[in-house]
Amino acid sequence: MDNPLDFTGKTILVTGGGKGVGKGISERFLAMGANVVICGRSEPDKLPRANGNTARFTPCDVRDYEQVEACVDFAVQTFGTLDVLVNNAGGAPYADAATASPRFSESIIRLNLIAPLNFAQVANRVMQTQESGGSIINIASVSTIRPSPGTAAYGAAKAGLVNLGTSLAVEWAPKVRVNALIVGLTQTEQAHLHYGDDEGIAAVGATIPLGRMAVPQDIGNACLFLGSSLSSYVSGTSFAVHGGGEKPAFLSAANVEQG
């Protein structure tokens, strides 16, 4: 019986695939036999590797449309197809919405919403010509579905990314499926910058129903599903990978006896 999670011969392009969540996604596809291309402004010290497979790198500033086109061309010229695009590159530093400059806010929206749209558009051109079509996976955030204080523009852009996918799924069907992952708090190599030392990371993890933050491979596993034939009837939707979400603050604040 064929394994629907065998990606041998398939080409996966992961933006920002050299570190953090992107690296975890890349490694999971590599482990399943895929040809993986990653892109970023600079090449990582170590390319993602799994099961004897190593990712290929091509430089790309995802905010530059010509570089996006060159990146997709590189993937197709190297491996012949583009089967899955994972729009993972993004992020935002802390900024007070009351004082953030218009230029700053525009740059955050360009990185987290406009860039994925442009990448999806270019990838779609290729996927529409392939008999097997393709799958586009947009990496969103829990900031999509709850307040995002300190990163308001980022949260708004990610919410727009989810909505964008619902429209593209209609426009580009039936050849191309478009979905979003709503990613929860994730423990990456930079987790200490956001959550503190090991004790802080553990304390944050304890606020999540499943008792821990995600690790990048958890997000990669969800991408495997959305990129495979197992999700052949899944399009235009968002898929939460957040360990049950974040416990409501009133649960710890209330002093009523629960019996």
Short mmCIF file of C-alpha atoms in Angstrom, two decimals:
data_model
loop_
_atom_site.label_atom_id
_atom_site.label_comp_id
_atom_site.label_asym_id
_atom_site.label_seq_id
_atom_site.Cartn_x
_atom_site.Cartn_y
_atom_site.Cartn_z
CA MET A 1 0.00 0.00 0.00
CA ASP A 2 1.40 3.41 -0.96
CA ASN A 3 2.43 5.67 1.91
CA PRO A 4 0.67 9.05 1.47
CA LEU A 5 3.40 10.67 3.54
CA ASP A 6 6.18 9.51 1.21
CA PHE A 7 7.35 12.69 -0.52
CA THR A 8 10.06 11.06 -2.62
CA GLY A 9 10.34 12.98 -5.88
CA LYS A 10 8.26 15.89 -4.57
CA THR A 11 9.68 19.40 -4.32
CA ILE A 12 8.97 21.54 -1.28
CA LEU A 13 9.88 25.22 -0.99
CA VAL A 14 10.04 26.61 2.55
CA THR A 15 10.60 30.34 2.95
CA GLY A 16 12.75 31.10 5.98
CA GLY A 17 13.42 27.36 6.16
CA GLY A 18 16.88 27.53 7.72
CA LYS A 19 16.01 28.24 11.34
CA GLY A 20 13.26 28.06 13.95
CA VAL A 21 9.88 26.78 12.83
CA GLY A 22 11.02 26.81 9.20
CA LYS A 23 13.90 24.47 9.95
CA GLY A 24 11.56 22.04 11.71
CA ILE A 25 9.25 22.06 8.69
CA SER A 26 12.17 21.49 6.32
CA GLU A 27 13.52 18.61 8.38
CA ARG A 28 10.18 16.82 8.47
CA PHE A 29 9.80 16.95 4.68
CA LEU A 30 13.42 15.86 4.23
CA ALA A 31 12.82 12.91 6.54
CA MET A 32 9.98 11.83 4.27
CA GLY A 33 12.18 11.87 1.17
CA ALA A 34 11.29 15.26 -0.31
CA ASN A 35 13.51 17.57 -2.30
CA VAL A 36 13.55 20.68 -0.12
CA VAL A 37 14.55 24.17 -1.17
CA ILE A 38 14.87 26.84 1.50
CA CYS A 39 15.39 30.55 1.04
CA GLY A 40 16.39 33.51 3.15
CA ARG A 41 18.47 36.63 3.02
CA SER A 42 21.54 34.71 4.20
CA GLU A 43 22.50 31.04 4.11
CA PRO A 44 22.38 29.28 7.52
CA ASP A 45 25.58 27.89 8.98
CA LYS A 46 24.09 24.40 8.68
CA LEU A 47 21.50 23.43 6.12
CA PRO A 48 18.53 21.38 7.36
CA ARG A 49 19.24 17.67 7.01
CA ALA A 50 17.30 14.48 7.79
CA ASN A 51 17.34 10.85 6.72
CA GLY A 52 20.41 11.47 4.58
CA ASN A 53 18.76 14.31 2.65
CA THR A 54 20.01 17.90 2.75
CA ALA A 55 18.06 21.02 1.80
CA ARG A 56 19.20 23.27 -1.03
CA PHE A 57 19.53 26.99 -0.34
CA THR A 58 18.90 29.96 -2.59
CA PRO A 59 19.14 33.59 -1.43
CA CYS A 60 15.90 35.55 -1.44
CA ASP A 61 14.48 38.61 0.24
CA VAL A 62 10.82 37.61 0.23
CA ARG A 63 9.80 41.28 0.07
CA ASP A 64 11.39 41.65 -3.38
CA TYR A 65 9.14 40.32 -6.16
CA GLU A 66 11.97 39.70 -8.63
CA GLN A 67 13.85 37.68 -6.03
CA VAL A 68 10.67 35.69 -5.32
CA GLU A 69 10.40 34.82 -9.02
CA ALA A 70 14.07 33.81 -9.09
CA CYS A 71 13.59 31.62 -6.01
CA VAL A 72 10.68 29.70 -7.54
CA ASP A 73 12.61 29.38 -10.82
CA PHE A 74 15.55 27.91 -8.89
CA ALA A 75 13.35 25.25 -7.30
CA VAL A 76 11.74 24.26 -10.60
CA GLN A 77 15.00 24.29 -12.56
CA THR A 78 16.75 22.24 -9.88
CA PHE A 79 14.12 19.57 -9.31
CA GLY A 80 11.60 19.91 -12.14
CA THR A 81 8.44 20.61 -10.13
CA LEU A 82 7.08 22.66 -7.26
CA ASP A 83 4.61 20.58 -5.28
CA VAL A 84 4.33 22.41 -1.96
CA LEU A 85 5.04 26.01 -0.99
CA VAL A 86 5.28 26.78 2.72
CA ASN A 87 5.07 30.53 3.35
CA ASN A 88 6.90 30.51 6.67
CA ALA A 89 9.12 33.63 6.62
CA GLY A 90 7.81 36.42 8.82
CA GLY A 91 7.91 37.92 12.27
CA ALA A 92 7.98 41.26 14.04
CA PRO A 93 9.87 42.99 16.86
CA TYR A 94 7.97 44.50 19.78
CA ALA A 95 6.52 47.92 19.02
CA ASP A 96 4.04 50.18 20.80
CA ALA A 97 1.17 50.71 18.35
CA ALA A 98 0.67 54.26 19.63
CA THR A 99 4.16 55.36 18.60
CA ALA A 100 5.18 52.96 15.80
CA SER A 101 6.02 54.83 12.60
CA PRO A 102 3.91 54.31 9.48
CA ARG A 103 7.01 53.03 7.71
CA PHE A 104 7.54 50.39 10.41
CA SER A 105 3.93 49.21 10.28
CA GLU A 106 3.99 49.02 6.50
CA SER A 107 7.20 46.95 6.60
CA ILE A 108 5.64 44.44 8.99
CA ILE A 109 2.55 44.05 6.81
CA ARG A 110 4.70 43.72 3.70
CA LEU A 111 6.74 40.92 5.26
CA ASN A 112 3.86 38.98 6.81
CA LEU A 113 1.06 39.48 4.28
CA ILE A 114 2.18 40.97 0.95
CA ALA A 115 5.28 38.75 0.63
CA PRO A 116 3.33 35.49 1.13
CA LEU A 117 0.72 36.69 -1.39
CA ASN A 118 3.43 37.38 -3.95
CA PHE A 119 5.11 34.03 -3.31
CA ALA A 120 1.80 32.22 -3.61
CA GLN A 121 1.03 33.99 -6.87
CA VAL A 122 4.34 32.98 -8.44
CA ALA A 123 4.08 29.40 -7.15
CA ASN A 124 0.53 29.12 -8.44
CA ARG A 125 1.71 29.84 -12.00
CA VAL A 126 3.85 26.72 -11.84
CA MET A 127 1.39 24.52 -9.97
CA GLN A 128 -1.44 25.26 -12.43
CA THR A 129 0.64 23.72 -15.23
CA GLN A 130 1.30 20.50 -13.31
CA GLU A 131 -1.01 17.52 -13.61
CA SER A 132 -0.80 17.05 -9.84
CA GLY A 133 -1.36 20.74 -9.06
CA GLY A 134 0.06 21.75 -5.74
CA SER A 135 -0.45 22.79 -2.13
CA ILE A 136 0.26 26.18 -0.56
CA ILE A 137 0.57 26.36 3.22
CA ASN A 138 0.61 29.76 4.92
CA ILE A 139 2.11 29.83 8.41
CA ALA A 140 -0.07 32.08 10.55
CA SER A 141 -0.12 32.58 14.31
CA VAL A 142 -2.35 32.51 17.36
CA SER A 143 -2.07 36.29 17.03
CA THR A 144 -4.65 35.74 14.29
CA ILE A 145 -7.32 34.72 16.79
CA ARG A 146 -6.47 36.66 19.94
CA PRO A 147 -5.06 40.09 20.86
CA SER A 148 -1.46 40.71 19.89
CA PRO A 149 -0.31 43.59 22.14
CA GLY A 150 3.13 44.84 21.20
CA THR A 151 2.85 43.28 17.74
CA ALA A 152 -0.46 44.69 16.55
CA ALA A 153 0.52 45.09 12.90
CA TYR A 154 1.88 41.54 12.89
CA GLY A 155 -1.35 40.11 14.30
CA ALA A 156 -3.41 42.03 11.76
CA ALA A 157 -1.20 40.83 8.90
CA LYS A 158 -1.44 37.20 10.02
CA ALA A 159 -5.22 37.51 10.28
CA GLY A 160 -5.20 38.85 6.73
CA LEU A 161 -3.08 35.90 5.64
CA VAL A 162 -5.70 33.46 6.89
CA ASN A 163 -8.47 35.31 5.08
CA LEU A 164 -6.33 35.55 1.94
CA GLY A 165 -6.11 31.78 1.82
CA THR A 166 -9.87 31.39 1.77
CA SER A 167 -10.05 33.53 -1.37
CA LEU A 168 -7.09 31.96 -3.15
CA ALA A 169 -8.51 28.50 -2.46
CA VAL A 170 -11.59 29.47 -4.46
CA GLU A 171 -9.75 31.26 -7.27
CA TRP A 172 -7.08 28.61 -7.80
CA ALA A 173 -9.14 25.45 -7.36
CA PRO A 174 -9.19 22.67 -8.29
CA LYS A 175 -5.49 22.46 -9.16
CA VAL A 176 -4.10 24.26 -6.11
CA ARG A 177 -5.13 23.90 -2.48
CA VAL A 178 -4.42 26.78 -0.06
CA ASN A 179 -4.55 26.43 3.72
CA ALA A 180 -3.18 28.13 6.82
CA LEU A 181 -1.64 26.84 10.02
CA ILE A 182 -2.43 28.86 13.13
CA VAL A 183 0.73 28.20 15.09
CA GLY A 184 0.83 28.55 18.85
CA LEU A 185 3.73 29.39 21.17
CA THR A 186 6.76 27.48 19.89
CA GLN A 187 10.06 26.68 21.55
CA THR A 188 12.80 27.50 19.06
CA GLU A 189 16.48 28.33 19.47
CA GLN A 190 15.43 31.91 20.25
CA ALA A 191 12.75 31.06 22.81
CA HIS A 192 14.82 32.51 25.65
CA LEU A 193 14.59 35.96 24.05
CA HIS A 194 10.81 35.87 24.37
CA TYR A 195 10.18 33.76 27.48
CA GLY A 196 13.35 33.91 29.60
CA ASP A 197 15.41 31.03 30.99
CA ASP A 198 14.42 27.35 31.17
CA GLU A 199 12.22 28.07 34.18
CA GLY A 200 10.40 30.81 32.28
CA ILE A 201 9.93 28.58 29.24
CA ALA A 202 8.52 25.81 31.45
CA ALA A 203 6.19 28.26 33.19
CA VAL A 204 4.84 29.52 29.86
CA GLY A 205 4.41 25.95 28.68
CA ALA A 206 2.37 25.17 31.79
CA THR A 207 -0.25 27.71 30.68
CA ILE A 208 -0.99 25.59 27.59
CA PRO A 209 -3.52 22.74 28.02
CA LEU A 210 -1.12 20.11 26.63
CA GLY A 211 1.49 21.23 29.16
CA ARG A 212 4.23 22.46 26.83
CA MET A 213 4.99 24.80 24.00
CA ALA A 214 5.17 23.38 20.50
CA VAL A 215 8.49 22.41 18.99
CA PRO A 216 9.21 23.11 15.31
CA GLN A 217 8.72 19.46 14.36
CA ASP A 218 5.11 19.68 15.57
CA ILE A 219 4.48 22.35 12.96
CA GLY A 220 6.35 20.28 10.40
CA ASN A 221 4.07 17.30 11.05
CA ALA A 222 1.01 19.43 10.36
CA CYS A 223 2.61 20.64 7.13
CA LEU A 224 3.19 17.04 6.07
CA PHE A 225 -0.54 16.43 6.39
CA LEU A 226 -1.54 19.56 4.47
CA GLY A 227 1.02 18.86 1.75
CA SER A 228 -0.01 15.23 1.27
CA SER A 229 -2.87 13.41 -0.40
CA LEU A 230 -4.34 12.81 3.06
CA SER A 231 -5.64 16.39 2.86
CA SER A 232 -6.74 16.23 -0.78
CA TYR A 233 -10.19 17.55 0.19
CA VAL A 234 -8.89 20.21 2.60
CA SER A 235 -8.63 23.71 1.16
CA GLY A 236 -9.49 27.25 2.16
CA THR A 237 -9.32 26.57 5.86
CA SER A 238 -7.12 27.20 8.89
CA PHE A 239 -5.67 24.44 11.04
CA ALA A 240 -4.76 25.29 14.64
CA VAL A 241 -1.59 23.76 16.06
CA HIS A 242 -1.50 25.35 19.50
CA GLY A 243 -1.78 22.59 22.08
CA GLY A 244 -5.33 23.52 23.01
CA GLY A 245 -4.70 27.27 23.05
CA GLU A 246 -3.96 29.44 26.04
CA LYS A 247 -5.93 28.99 29.24
CA PRO A 248 -8.33 31.90 29.91
CA ALA A 249 -6.98 34.27 32.57
CA PHE A 250 -10.21 34.08 34.59
CA LEU A 251 -9.51 30.44 35.46
CA SER A 252 -6.57 31.41 37.67
CA ALA A 253 -8.10 34.71 38.83
CA ALA A 254 -11.44 33.32 40.05
CA ASN A 255 -11.75 32.32 43.72
CA VAL A 256 -15.00 30.34 43.50
CA GLU A 257 -14.96 26.79 44.77
CA GLN A 258 -15.47 24.40 41.86
CA GLY A 259 -17.17 21.24 43.01
#
